[in-house]
Tab-separated table of N, CA and C and ligand atoms in Angstrom:
chain	number	residue	atom	x	y	z
A	1	UNK	N	110.856	113.926	127.792
A	1	UNK	CA	109.641	113.525	127.067
A	1	UNK	C	108.909	112.387	127.775
A	2	UNK	N	109.715	111.440	128.295
A	2	UNK	CA	109.087	110.295	128.950
A	2	UNK	C	108.313	110.708	130.199
A	3	UNK	N	108.935	111.644	130.978
A	3	UNK	CA	108.267	112.120	132.191
A	3	UNK	C	106.941	112.808	131.844
A	4	UNK	N	107.040	113.630	130.802
A	4	UNK	CA	105.850	114.376	130.390
A	4	UNK	C	104.718	113.410	129.990
A	5	UNK	N	105.137	112.383	129.237
A	5	UNK	CA	104.147	111.393	128.791
A	5	UNK	C	103.461	110.740	129.982
A	6	UNK	N	104.298	110.393	130.972
A	6	UNK	CA	103.785	109.690	132.140
A	6	UNK	C	102.784	110.571	132.895
A	7	UNK	N	103.172	111.854	133.070
A	7	UNK	CA	102.304	112.772	133.804
A	7	UNK	C	100.965	112.935	133.067
A	8	UNK	N	101.102	113.035	131.763
A	8	UNK	CA	99.898	113.213	130.951
A	8	UNK	C	98.954	112.026	131.123
A	9	UNK	N	99.559	110.858	131.103
A	9	UNK	CA	98.741	109.653	131.225
A	9	UNK	C	98.033	109.593	132.574
A	10	UNK	N	98.785	110.000	133.628
A	10	UNK	CA	98.209	109.916	134.968
A	10	UNK	C	97.001	110.865	135.096
A	11	UNK	N	97.160	112.088	134.576
A	11	UNK	CA	96.056	113.041	134.665
A	11	UNK	C	94.904	112.596	133.773
A	12	UNK	N	95.276	111.964	132.686
A	12	UNK	CA	94.254	111.443	131.778
A	12	UNK	C	93.406	110.396	132.492
A	13	UNK	N	94.120	109.555	133.252
A	13	UNK	CA	93.443	108.496	134.006
A	13	UNK	C	92.532	109.106	135.068
A	14	UNK	N	93.048	110.157	135.741
A	14	UNK	CA	92.245	110.861	136.748
A	14	UNK	C	90.996	111.435	136.114
A	15	UNK	N	91.193	112.036	134.968
A	15	UNK	CA	90.085	112.654	134.247
A	15	UNK	C	89.029	111.609	133.892
A	16	UNK	N	89.522	110.475	133.395
A	16	UNK	CA	88.619	109.383	133.033
A	16	UNK	C	87.872	108.876	134.265
A	17	UNK	N	88.608	108.821	135.389
A	17	UNK	CA	87.990	108.369	136.627
A	17	UNK	C	86.903	109.317	137.090
A	18	UNK	N	87.176	110.614	136.968
A	18	UNK	CA	86.192	111.626	137.360
A	18	UNK	C	84.949	111.526	136.485
A	19	UNK	N	85.168	111.348	135.197
A	19	UNK	CA	84.051	111.206	134.253
A	19	UNK	C	83.214	109.985	134.623
A	20	UNK	N	83.923	108.912	134.982
A	20	UNK	CA	83.254	107.672	135.326
A	20	UNK	C	82.366	107.868	136.558
A	21	UNK	N	82.925	108.551	137.573
A	21	UNK	CA	82.174	108.808	138.806
A	21	UNK	C	80.955	109.672	138.511
A	22	UNK	N	81.158	110.710	137.695
A	22	UNK	CA	80.046	111.606	137.335
A	22	UNK	C	78.975	110.824	136.574
A	23	UNK	N	79.440	109.970	135.667
A	23	UNK	CA	78.501	109.172	134.875
A	23	UNK	C	77.648	108.285	135.770
A	24	UNK	N	78.284	107.687	136.766
A	24	UNK	CA	77.543	106.822	137.696
A	24	UNK	C	76.532	107.641	138.503
A	25	UNK	N	76.974	108.831	138.954
A	25	UNK	CA	76.070	109.686	139.725
A	25	UNK	C	74.868	110.113	138.882
A	26	UNK	N	75.133	110.512	137.653
A	26	UNK	CA	74.051	110.922	136.756
A	26	UNK	C	73.118	109.745	136.488
A	27	UNK	N	73.726	108.580	136.284
A	27	UNK	CA	72.935	107.394	136.015
A	27	UNK	C	72.039	107.063	137.209
A	28	UNK	N	72.625	107.110	138.418
A	28	UNK	CA	71.856	106.807	139.616
A	28	UNK	C	70.735	107.822	139.808
A	29	UNK	N	71.057	109.101	139.584
A	29	UNK	CA	70.064	110.156	139.700
A	29	UNK	C	68.924	109.894	138.723
A	30	UNK	N	69.317	109.636	137.486
A	30	UNK	CA	68.333	109.362	136.439
A	30	UNK	C	67.498	108.139	136.805
A	31	UNK	N	68.206	107.122	137.289
A	31	UNK	CA	67.563	105.867	137.627
A	31	UNK	C	66.526	106.059	138.730
A	32	UNK	N	66.908	106.803	139.775
A	32	UNK	CA	66.007	106.967	140.910
A	32	UNK	C	64.900	107.969	140.613
A	33	UNK	N	65.264	109.067	139.975
A	33	UNK	CA	64.274	110.112	139.720
A	33	UNK	C	63.287	109.657	138.654
A	34	UNK	N	63.818	109.192	137.519
A	34	UNK	CA	62.932	108.824	136.425
A	34	UNK	C	62.464	107.385	136.514
A	35	UNK	N	63.304	106.525	137.069
A	35	UNK	CA	62.958	105.111	137.132
A	35	UNK	C	61.784	104.839	138.045
A	36	UNK	N	61.602	105.680	139.065
A	36	UNK	CA	60.514	105.414	139.996
A	36	UNK	C	59.388	106.434	139.874
A	37	UNK	N	59.754	107.710	139.882
A	37	UNK	CA	58.721	108.738	139.880
A	37	UNK	C	58.324	109.129	138.460
A	38	UNK	N	59.291	109.114	137.554
A	38	UNK	CA	59.052	109.720	136.254
A	38	UNK	C	58.542	108.789	135.184
A	39	UNK	N	58.418	107.497	135.478
A	39	UNK	CA	57.970	106.579	134.446
A	39	UNK	C	56.520	106.874	134.071
A	40	UNK	N	56.266	106.914	132.786
A	40	UNK	CA	54.895	107.165	132.369
A	40	UNK	C	54.601	106.408	131.081
A	41	UNK	N	53.335	106.304	130.747
A	41	UNK	CA	52.970	105.668	129.495
A	41	UNK	C	52.503	106.742	128.521
A	42	UNK	N	52.919	106.555	127.293
A	42	UNK	CA	52.510	107.459	126.234
A	42	UNK	C	51.501	106.724	125.354
A	43	UNK	N	50.360	107.368	125.154
A	43	UNK	CA	49.301	106.778	124.341
A	43	UNK	C	49.296	107.462	122.978
A	44	UNK	N	49.523	106.675	121.944
A	44	UNK	CA	49.529	107.231	120.593
A	44	UNK	C	48.517	106.499	119.731
A	45	UNK	N	47.734	107.254	118.966
A	45	UNK	CA	46.774	106.682	118.039
A	45	UNK	C	47.149	107.134	116.637
A	46	UNK	N	47.357	106.148	115.756
A	46	UNK	CA	47.740	106.444	114.388
A	46	UNK	C	48.979	107.344	114.334
A	47	UNK	N	49.915	107.091	115.251
A	47	UNK	CA	51.168	107.838	115.253
A	47	UNK	C	51.109	109.186	115.942
A	48	UNK	N	49.923	109.570	116.407
A	48	UNK	CA	49.801	110.860	117.089
A	48	UNK	C	49.621	110.657	118.581
A	49	UNK	N	50.418	111.372	119.360
A	49	UNK	CA	50.359	111.233	120.814
A	49	UNK	C	49.066	111.847	121.343
A	50	UNK	N	48.307	111.020	122.065
A	50	UNK	CA	47.024	111.475	122.610
A	50	UNK	C	47.125	111.869	124.074
A	51	UNK	N	48.089	111.288	124.760
A	51	UNK	CA	48.187	111.613	126.171
A	51	UNK	C	49.337	110.872	126.843
A	52	UNK	N	49.709	111.366	128.004
A	52	UNK	CA	50.750	110.732	128.798
A	52	UNK	C	50.256	110.615	130.223
A	53	UNK	N	50.461	109.443	130.815
A	53	UNK	CA	49.950	109.194	132.157
A	53	UNK	C	51.038	108.589	133.021
A	54	UNK	N	51.197	109.137	134.202
A	54	UNK	CA	52.218	108.644	135.124
A	54	UNK	C	51.880	107.228	135.583
A	55	UNK	N	52.913	106.400	135.673
A	55	UNK	CA	52.707	105.025	136.152
A	55	UNK	C	52.593	104.975	137.671
A	56	UNK	N	52.938	106.069	138.334
A	56	UNK	CA	52.905	106.049	139.797
A	56	UNK	C	51.515	106.370	140.352
A	57	UNK	N	50.588	106.744	139.456
A	57	UNK	CA	49.224	107.021	139.902
A	57	UNK	C	48.264	106.014	139.272
A	58	UNK	N	47.504	105.334	140.132
A	58	UNK	CA	46.509	104.398	139.608
A	58	UNK	C	45.384	105.175	138.931
A	59	UNK	N	44.995	104.706	137.763
A	59	UNK	CA	43.884	105.364	137.076
A	59	UNK	C	43.348	104.498	135.936
A	60	UNK	N	42.141	104.819	135.525
A	60	UNK	CA	41.543	104.206	134.352
A	60	UNK	C	41.424	105.275	133.271
A	61	UNK	N	41.824	104.934	132.072
A	61	UNK	CA	41.725	105.888	130.973
A	61	UNK	C	40.918	105.252	129.851
A	62	UNK	N	39.832	105.897	129.506
A	62	UNK	CA	39.043	105.425	128.368
A	62	UNK	C	39.577	106.114	127.122
A	63	UNK	N	39.998	105.329	126.143
A	63	UNK	CA	40.515	105.890	124.898
A	63	UNK	C	39.450	105.720	123.817
A	64	UNK	N	38.946	106.831	123.311
A	64	UNK	CA	37.906	106.798	122.278
A	64	UNK	C	38.480	107.225	120.937
A	65	UNK	N	37.731	106.951	119.888
A	65	UNK	CA	38.257	107.177	118.543
A	65	UNK	C	37.319	108.014	117.685
A	66	UNK	N	36.932	109.161	118.181
A	66	UNK	CA	36.191	110.131	117.397
A	66	UNK	C	35.026	109.574	116.617
A	67	UNK	N	35.086	109.719	115.297
A	67	UNK	CA	33.940	109.381	114.450
A	67	UNK	C	33.623	107.889	114.455
A	68	UNK	N	34.655	107.067	114.364
A	68	UNK	CA	34.425	105.630	114.307
A	68	UNK	C	34.152	105.078	115.701
A	69	UNK	N	33.390	104.021	115.743
A	69	UNK	CA	33.176	103.369	117.022
A	69	UNK	C	34.455	102.675	117.440
A	70	UNK	N	34.646	102.601	118.710
A	70	UNK	CA	35.825	101.904	119.199
A	70	UNK	C	36.314	102.488	120.491
A	71	UNK	N	36.829	101.633	121.323
A	71	UNK	CA	37.408	102.119	122.570
A	71	UNK	C	38.406	101.102	123.107
A	72	UNK	N	39.320	101.599	123.895
A	72	UNK	CA	40.196	100.754	124.696
A	72	UNK	C	40.190	101.341	126.106
A	73	UNK	N	40.233	100.480	127.086
A	73	UNK	CA	40.355	100.960	128.460
A	73	UNK	C	41.755	100.635	128.957
A	74	UNK	N	42.493	101.704	129.228
A	74	UNK	CA	43.845	101.567	129.762
A	74	UNK	C	43.774	101.688	131.272
A	75	UNK	N	44.313	100.695	131.965
A	75	UNK	CA	44.309	100.718	133.426
A	75	UNK	C	45.750	100.779	133.918
A	76	UNK	N	46.009	101.743	134.793
A	76	UNK	CA	47.323	101.845	135.424
A	76	UNK	C	47.157	101.482	136.892
A	77	UNK	N	47.897	100.472	137.302
A	77	UNK	CA	47.735	99.940	138.650
A	77	UNK	C	49.069	99.393	139.132
A	78	UNK	N	49.466	99.742	140.337
A	78	UNK	CA	50.713	99.258	140.927
A	78	UNK	C	51.918	99.476	140.006
A	79	UNK	N	51.947	100.610	139.322
A	79	UNK	CA	53.090	100.928	138.466
A	79	UNK	C	53.123	100.178	137.157
A	80	UNK	N	51.999	99.518	136.823
A	80	UNK	CA	51.939	98.786	135.570
A	80	UNK	C	50.748	99.264	134.754
A	81	UNK	N	50.885	99.164	133.448
A	81	UNK	CA	49.799	99.565	132.565
A	81	UNK	C	49.319	98.363	131.776
A	82	UNK	N	47.998	98.281	131.605
A	82	UNK	CA	47.441	97.185	130.812
A	82	UNK	C	46.134	97.643	130.174
A	83	UNK	N	45.740	96.945	129.127
A	83	UNK	CA	44.445	97.207	128.508
A	83	UNK	C	43.496	96.130	129.011
A	84	UNK	N	42.448	96.563	129.691
A	84	UNK	CA	41.536	95.582	130.290
A	84	UNK	C	40.287	95.347	129.448
A	85	UNK	N	39.920	96.355	128.643
A	85	UNK	CA	38.726	96.215	127.820
A	85	UNK	C	38.964	96.860	126.471
A	86	UNK	N	38.347	96.291	125.442
A	86	UNK	CA	38.421	96.879	124.109
A	86	UNK	C	37.335	96.242	123.249
A	87	UNK	N	36.904	96.973	122.217
A	87	UNK	CA	35.893	96.393	121.334
A	87	UNK	C	36.478	96.055	119.964
A	88	UNK	N	37.800	95.929	119.916
A	88	UNK	CA	38.438	95.532	118.658
A	88	UNK	C	38.161	94.054	118.405
A	89	UNK	N	38.170	93.638	117.135
A	89	UNK	CA	37.808	92.246	116.834
A	89	UNK	C	38.773	91.200	117.390
A	90	UNK	N	40.066	91.489	117.432
A	90	UNK	CA	41.008	90.429	117.828
A	90	UNK	C	41.291	90.380	119.335
A	91	UNK	N	41.073	91.505	120.042
A	91	UNK	CA	41.300	91.567	121.486
A	91	UNK	C	42.743	91.228	121.888
A	92	UNK	N	43.656	91.392	120.946
A	92	UNK	CA	45.054	91.068	121.258
A	92	UNK	C	45.632	92.026	122.300
A	93	UNK	N	45.158	93.276	122.270
A	93	UNK	CA	45.661	94.260	123.233
A	93	UNK	C	45.272	93.884	124.657
A	94	UNK	N	44.087	93.281	124.794
A	94	UNK	CA	43.624	92.866	126.124
A	94	UNK	C	44.437	91.670	126.618
A	95	UNK	N	44.828	90.820	125.653
A	95	UNK	CA	45.567	89.606	126.022
A	95	UNK	C	47.025	89.890	126.358
A	96	UNK	N	47.537	91.030	125.886
A	96	UNK	CA	48.940	91.332	126.149
A	96	UNK	C	49.172	91.559	127.637
A	97	UNK	N	50.342	91.143	128.073
A	97	UNK	CA	50.654	91.288	129.498
A	97	UNK	C	50.887	92.754	129.846
A	98	UNK	N	50.770	93.066	131.120
A	98	UNK	CA	50.946	94.444	131.564
A	98	UNK	C	52.390	94.893	131.335
A	99	UNK	N	52.542	96.195	131.127
A	99	UNK	CA	53.861	96.745	130.830
A	99	UNK	C	54.262	97.728	131.923
A	100	UNK	N	55.556	97.761	132.224
A	100	UNK	CA	56.032	98.687	133.251
A	100	UNK	C	57.452	99.158	132.980
A	101	UNK	N	58.141	98.517	132.055
A	101	UNK	CA	59.540	98.858	131.815
A	101	UNK	C	59.686	99.685	130.545
A	102	UNK	N	60.669	100.560	130.585
A	102	UNK	CA	60.901	101.480	129.484
A	102	UNK	C	61.020	100.747	128.146
A	103	UNK	N	60.251	101.176	127.173
A	103	UNK	CA	60.320	100.598	125.842
A	103	UNK	C	59.284	99.523	125.588
A	104	UNK	N	58.652	99.021	126.639
A	104	UNK	CA	57.624	98.003	126.441
A	104	UNK	C	56.365	98.643	125.855
A	105	UNK	N	55.658	97.886	125.047
A	105	UNK	CA	54.479	98.443	124.385
A	105	UNK	C	53.297	97.484	124.437
A	106	UNK	N	52.105	98.074	124.375
A	106	UNK	CA	50.890	97.325	124.090
A	106	UNK	C	50.338	97.919	122.808
A	107	UNK	N	50.059	97.063	121.853
A	107	UNK	CA	49.593	97.526	120.554
A	107	UNK	C	48.204	96.981	120.274
A	108	UNK	N	47.334	97.855	119.791
A	108	UNK	CA	46.041	97.418	119.294
A	108	UNK	C	46.002	97.774	117.811
A	109	UNK	N	46.260	96.776	116.986
A	109	UNK	CA	46.355	97.026	115.543
A	109	UNK	C	45.060	97.561	114.941
A	110	UNK	N	43.893	96.967	115.248
A	110	UNK	CA	42.656	97.475	114.635
A	110	UNK	C	42.404	98.948	114.952
A	111	UNK	N	42.820	99.410	116.120
A	111	UNK	CA	42.586	100.803	116.509
A	111	UNK	C	43.807	101.688	116.291
A	112	UNK	N	44.882	101.098	115.734
A	112	UNK	CA	46.142	101.833	115.534
A	112	UNK	C	46.619	102.476	116.834
A	113	UNK	N	46.402	101.768	117.914
A	113	UNK	CA	46.777	102.275	119.236
A	113	UNK	C	48.106	101.677	119.676
A	114	UNK	N	49.003	102.550	120.137
A	114	UNK	CA	50.272	102.086	120.680
A	114	UNK	C	50.482	102.735	122.045
A	115	UNK	N	50.621	101.907	123.061
A	115	UNK	CA	50.904	102.396	124.413
A	115	UNK	C	52.340	102.020	124.740
A	116	UNK	N	53.161	103.008	125.049
A	116	UNK	CA	54.584	102.787	125.276
A	116	UNK	C	54.992	103.306	126.650
A	117	UNK	N	55.815	102.518	127.348
A	117	UNK	CA	56.373	102.987	128.621
A	117	UNK	C	57.622	103.806	128.326
A	118	UNK	N	57.699	104.991	128.948
A	118	UNK	CA	58.833	105.875	128.729
A	118	UNK	C	59.409	106.290	130.075
A	119	UNK	N	60.743	106.297	130.157
A	119	UNK	CA	61.400	106.828	131.345
A	119	UNK	C	61.429	105.895	132.536
A	120	UNK	N	61.028	104.664	132.335
A	120	UNK	CA	61.052	103.711	133.440
A	120	UNK	C	62.369	102.976	133.486
A	121	UNK	N	62.395	101.902	134.240
A	121	UNK	CA	63.605	101.102	134.307
A	121	UNK	C	63.858	100.461	132.958
A	122	UNK	N	65.127	100.418	132.584
A	122	UNK	CA	65.478	99.852	131.297
A	122	UNK	C	65.190	98.363	131.284
A	123	UNK	N	64.607	97.895	130.183
A	123	UNK	CA	64.342	96.470	130.086
A	123	UNK	C	65.555	95.732	129.521
A	124	UNK	N	66.466	96.474	128.912
A	124	UNK	CA	67.699	95.879	128.404
A	124	UNK	C	68.877	96.685	128.922
A	125	UNK	N	69.986	96.012	129.133
A	125	UNK	CA	71.179	96.712	129.591
A	125	UNK	C	71.978	97.169	128.375
A	126	UNK	N	72.039	98.468	128.183
A	126	UNK	CA	72.837	98.974	127.071
A	126	UNK	C	73.725	100.123	127.556
A	127	UNK	N	74.270	99.976	128.753
A	127	UNK	CA	75.214	100.969	129.277
A	127	UNK	C	74.561	102.302	129.557
A	128	UNK	N	75.298	103.360	129.313
A	128	UNK	CA	74.825	104.693	129.645
A	128	UNK	C	74.233	105.399	128.430
A	129	UNK	N	73.990	104.668	127.375
A	129	UNK	CA	73.554	105.318	126.138
A	129	UNK	C	72.077	105.691	126.202
A	130	UNK	N	71.295	104.936	127.001
A	130	UNK	CA	69.867	105.181	127.034
A	130	UNK	C	69.556	106.453	127.799
B	1	LIG	ZN1	42.785	95.670	120.459
């Protein structure tokens, strides 16, 4: 019984080691593929997704709001996204710093606009769960 236990443990350890190596490879793949090329910003208005734009391409996006007057200008430059212009009363979205890391957001409360970075480098370390 003791021998069997020992053998089982050793293979268990090997198995765990293999899983660990695979996890690192998947993480690195994910990190390189999505962390650099795949990062994008998601633009949502009033909880509805209006568009997604890659952070690797510089561009200006004018966000309009149908019937009501209002606009925000989203600028993507050097892998970062920021709001450079808006006609909202508080202009808090314009004052917010540029975002580039996964989970970071720019919010314009008067326009119910939420810009979120998705698939970029993690801004917090939470292991392999993300
Ligand atoms: Zn605003």
